PDB file of C-alpha atoms in Angstrom:
ATOM      1  CA  MET A   1     -11.200 -11.875  19.086  1.00  0.00           C
ATOM      2  CA  ASP A   2     -14.587 -10.633  20.257  1.00  0.00           C
ATOM      3  CA  HIS A   3     -16.805  -9.827  17.290  1.00  0.00           C
ATOM      4  CA  ASN A   4     -18.050  -6.658  18.993  1.00  0.00           C
ATOM      5  CA  GLN A   5     -14.454  -5.458  19.152  1.00  0.00           C
ATOM      6  CA  ILE A   6     -13.951  -5.654  15.397  1.00  0.00           C
ATOM      7  CA  ILE A   7     -13.354  -2.074  14.400  1.00  0.00           C
ATOM      8  CA  ILE A   8     -13.625  -1.004  10.796  1.00  0.00           C
ATOM      9  CA  ASP A   9     -12.067   2.416  10.304  1.00  0.00           C
ATOM     10  CA  LEU A  10     -12.593   3.631   6.766  1.00  0.00           C
ATOM     11  CA  SER A  11     -10.589   6.839   7.264  1.00  0.00           C
ATOM     12  CA  TYR A  12      -7.655   5.570   5.153  1.00  0.00           C
ATOM     13  CA  LEU A  13     -10.014   4.487   2.370  1.00  0.00           C
ATOM     14  CA  ARG A  14     -11.830   7.819   2.659  1.00  0.00           C
ATOM     15  CA  GLU A  15      -8.492   9.650   2.318  1.00  0.00           C
ATOM     16  CA  VAL A  16      -7.354   7.575  -0.677  1.00  0.00           C
ATOM     17  CA  ALA A  17     -10.761   8.041  -2.302  1.00  0.00           C
ATOM     18  CA  SER A  18     -10.709  11.802  -1.654  1.00  0.00           C
ATOM     19  CA  GLU A  19     -14.166  11.383  -0.111  1.00  0.00           C
ATOM     20  CA  ASN A  20     -15.497   9.897  -3.388  1.00  0.00           C
ATOM     21  CA  ILE A  21     -18.279   7.665  -2.075  1.00  0.00           C
ATOM     22  CA  GLU A  22     -18.719   5.818  -5.370  1.00  0.00           C
ATOM     23  CA  PHE A  23     -15.030   4.825  -5.315  1.00  0.00           C
ATOM     24  CA  MET A  24     -15.255   3.794  -1.651  1.00  0.00           C
ATOM     25  CA  VAL A  25     -18.268   1.576  -2.363  1.00  0.00           C
ATOM     26  CA  GLU A  26     -16.435   0.038  -5.321  1.00  0.00           C
ATOM     27  CA  MET A  27     -13.413  -0.764  -3.112  1.00  0.00           C
ATOM     28  CA  ILE A  28     -15.660  -2.349  -0.483  1.00  0.00           C
ATOM     29  CA  ASP A  29     -17.343  -4.423  -3.200  1.00  0.00           C
ATOM     30  CA  ILE A  30     -13.957  -5.611  -4.470  1.00  0.00           C
ATOM     31  CA  PHE A  31     -12.968  -6.581  -0.927  1.00  0.00           C
ATOM     32  CA  LEU A  32     -16.248  -8.453  -0.429  1.00  0.00           C
ATOM     33  CA  ASP A  33     -15.873 -10.218  -3.801  1.00  0.00           C
ATOM     34  CA  GLN A  34     -12.189 -11.168  -3.632  1.00  0.00           C
ATOM     35  CA  THR A  35     -11.491 -11.900   0.021  1.00  0.00           C
ATOM     36  CA  PRO A  36     -13.489 -15.167   0.213  1.00  0.00           C
ATOM     37  CA  GLY A  37     -11.276 -16.554  -2.570  1.00  0.00           C
ATOM     38  CA  TYR A  38      -8.132 -15.480  -0.724  1.00  0.00           C
ATOM     39  CA  LEU A  39      -9.453 -17.154   2.425  1.00  0.00           C
ATOM     40  CA  SER A  40     -10.210 -20.317   0.463  1.00  0.00           C
ATOM     41  CA  ASN A  41      -6.623 -20.353  -0.845  1.00  0.00           C
ATOM     42  CA  LEU A  42      -5.361 -19.910   2.707  1.00  0.00           C
ATOM     43  CA  SER A  43      -7.587 -22.753   3.892  1.00  0.00           C
ATOM     44  CA  ASP A  44      -6.276 -25.064   1.158  1.00  0.00           C
ATOM     45  CA  ALA A  45      -2.680 -24.138   1.991  1.00  0.00           C
ATOM     46  CA  ILE A  46      -3.258 -24.876   5.687  1.00  0.00           C
ATOM     47  CA  GLU A  47      -4.990 -28.157   4.875  1.00  0.00           C
ATOM     48  CA  ASN A  48      -1.931 -29.172   2.826  1.00  0.00           C
ATOM     49  CA  LYS A  49       0.491 -27.690   5.383  1.00  0.00           C
ATOM     50  CA  ASN A  50       2.121 -25.761   2.544  1.00  0.00           C
ATOM     51  CA  TRP A  51       4.156 -23.161   4.444  1.00  0.00           C
ATOM     52  CA  GLN A  52       4.953 -21.044   1.380  1.00  0.00           C
ATOM     53  CA  LYS A  53       1.335 -20.902   0.179  1.00  0.00           C
ATOM     54  CA  ILE A  54       0.142 -20.105   3.717  1.00  0.00           C
ATOM     55  CA  ALA A  55       2.555 -17.165   3.858  1.00  0.00           C
ATOM     56  CA  GLU A  56       1.614 -15.986   0.354  1.00  0.00           C
ATOM     57  CA  SER A  57      -2.123 -16.221   1.023  1.00  0.00           C
ATOM     58  CA  ALA A  58      -1.911 -14.404   4.363  1.00  0.00           C
ATOM     59  CA  HIS A  59       0.289 -11.779   2.712  1.00  0.00           C
ATOM     60  CA  LYS A  60      -2.374 -11.167   0.024  1.00  0.00           C
ATOM     61  CA  ILE A  61      -5.121 -10.704   2.599  1.00  0.00           C
ATOM     62  CA  LYS A  62      -3.121  -8.457   4.919  1.00  0.00           C
ATOM     63  CA  PRO A  63      -3.019  -5.208   2.879  1.00  0.00           C
ATOM     64  CA  THR A  64      -6.704  -5.382   1.981  1.00  0.00           C
ATOM     65  CA  LEU A  65      -7.507  -5.489   5.688  1.00  0.00           C
ATOM     66  CA  GLY A  66      -5.274  -2.476   6.234  1.00  0.00           C
ATOM     67  CA  PHE A  67      -6.979  -0.656   3.372  1.00  0.00           C
ATOM     68  CA  MET A  68     -10.358  -1.247   5.025  1.00  0.00           C
ATOM     69  CA  GLY A  69      -9.007  -0.144   8.413  1.00  0.00           C
ATOM     70  CA  ILE A  70      -9.440  -3.534  10.091  1.00  0.00           C
ATOM     71  CA  GLU A  71      -6.205  -3.419  12.048  1.00  0.00           C
ATOM     72  CA  SER A  72      -6.830  -6.260  14.515  1.00  0.00           C
ATOM     73  CA  ALA A  73      -7.479  -8.750  11.708  1.00  0.00           C
ATOM     74  CA  ARG A  74      -4.521  -7.386   9.720  1.00  0.00           C
ATOM     75  CA  GLU A  75      -2.263  -8.038  12.712  1.00  0.00           C
ATOM     76  CA  THR A  76      -3.539 -11.616  12.978  1.00  0.00           C
ATOM     77  CA  MET A  77      -2.845 -12.214   9.278  1.00  0.00           C
ATOM     78  CA  ALA A  78       0.652 -10.770   9.751  1.00  0.00           C
ATOM     79  CA  GLU A  79       1.200 -13.258  12.583  1.00  0.00           C
ATOM     80  CA  ILE A  80       0.016 -16.162  10.397  1.00  0.00           C
ATOM     81  CA  GLU A  81       2.305 -14.984   7.593  1.00  0.00           C
ATOM     82  CA  LEU A  82       5.318 -14.651   9.906  1.00  0.00           C
ATOM     83  CA  ASN A  83       4.818 -18.094  11.458  1.00  0.00           C
ATOM     84  CA  ALA A  84       4.489 -19.628   7.990  1.00  0.00           C
ATOM     85  CA  ARG A  85       7.620 -17.887   6.706  1.00  0.00           C
ATOM     86  CA  LYS A  86       9.541 -19.189   9.735  1.00  0.00           C
ATOM     87  CA  GLN A  87       7.843 -22.588   9.307  1.00  0.00           C
ATOM     88  CA  GLU A  88       6.962 -22.713  12.978  1.00  0.00           C
ATOM     89  CA  ASP A  89       3.991 -23.045  15.296  1.00  0.00           C
ATOM     90  CA  PHE A  90       1.603 -24.668  12.814  1.00  0.00           C
ATOM     91  CA  GLU A  91      -0.950 -25.261  15.584  1.00  0.00           C
ATOM     92  CA  ASN A  92      -1.088 -21.507  16.204  1.00  0.00           C
ATOM     93  CA  ILE A  93      -1.608 -20.875  12.486  1.00  0.00           C
ATOM     94  CA  VAL A  94      -4.556 -23.281  12.503  1.00  0.00           C
ATOM     95  CA  LEU A  95      -5.955 -21.722  15.687  1.00  0.00           C
ATOM     96  CA  LYS A  96      -5.647 -18.177  14.337  1.00  0.00           C
ATOM     97  CA  TYR A  97      -7.138 -19.170  10.980  1.00  0.00           C
ATOM     98  CA  ASN A  98     -10.122 -20.833  12.656  1.00  0.00           C
ATOM     99  CA  GLN A  99     -10.693 -17.693  14.732  1.00  0.00           C
ATOM    100  CA  MET A 100     -10.391 -15.557  11.609  1.00  0.00           C
ATOM    101  CA  GLN A 101     -13.066 -17.547   9.774  1.00  0.00           C
ATOM    102  CA  GLU A 102     -15.610 -16.354  12.327  1.00  0.00           C
ATOM    103  CA  VAL A 103     -14.157 -12.852  12.405  1.00  0.00           C
ATOM    104  CA  PHE A 104     -14.456 -12.552   8.621  1.00  0.00           C
ATOM    105  CA  LYS A 105     -18.162 -13.386   8.769  1.00  0.00           C
ATOM    106  CA  THR A 106     -18.571 -10.367  11.043  1.00  0.00           C
ATOM    107  CA  ILE A 107     -16.258  -8.229   8.893  1.00  0.00           C
ATOM    108  CA  PHE A 108     -18.331  -8.988   5.782  1.00  0.00           C
ATOM    109  CA  ILE A 109     -21.561  -8.068   7.579  1.00  0.00           C
ATOM    110  CA  LYS A 110     -20.095  -4.858   9.015  1.00  0.00           C
ATOM    111  CA  LEU A 111     -18.589  -3.816   5.676  1.00  0.00           C
ATOM    112  CA  GLU A 112     -21.914  -4.388   3.947  1.00  0.00           C
ATOM    113  CA  GLU A 113     -23.504  -2.126   6.592  1.00  0.00           C
ATOM    114  CA  LYS A 114     -20.809   0.520   6.036  1.00  0.00           C
ATOM    115  CA  LYS A 115     -21.428   0.288   2.298  1.00  0.00           C
ATOM    116  CA  GLN A 116     -25.167   0.841   2.798  1.00  0.00           C
ATOM    117  CA  GLU A 117     -24.424   3.861   5.021  1.00  0.00           C
ATOM    118  CA  LEU A 118     -22.194   5.304   2.293  1.00  0.00           C
ATOM    119  CA  LEU A 119     -24.839   4.710  -0.372  1.00  0.00           C
ATOM    120  CA  ALA A 120     -27.430   6.455   1.814  1.00  0.00           C
ATOM    121  CA  GLN A 121     -25.082   9.465   2.106  1.00  0.00           C
ATOM    122  CA  ASP A 122     -24.633   9.550  -1.653  1.00  0.00           C
ATOM    123  CA  ASN A 123     -28.357  10.085  -2.310  1.00  0.00           C
TER     124      ASN A 123
END
């Protein structure tokens, strides 16, 4: 996944927040705070080849990506979850996870930028 193609569409968050910028910023902060832990759990599960934990960890990450409007990454997490639930194609899970590690670095940077834009609007 090309990092320039990572699209963050906050329209769903904006709708849920009823345009409340303070709430939107809070949700972005929660995402930025919690997601690294979820990714760490996923990494541990992959390292231990624990199919159930891989599926559970990917499942936890998936809706937060949807909430932030990051559909391409959400689809990749759904693929990891599905493969883990079926207990198949472990190599693909590892490949997708490794790609996602880089993608998440970009996501965190872009979300921080979006947050700063929102804060600038709020002043």
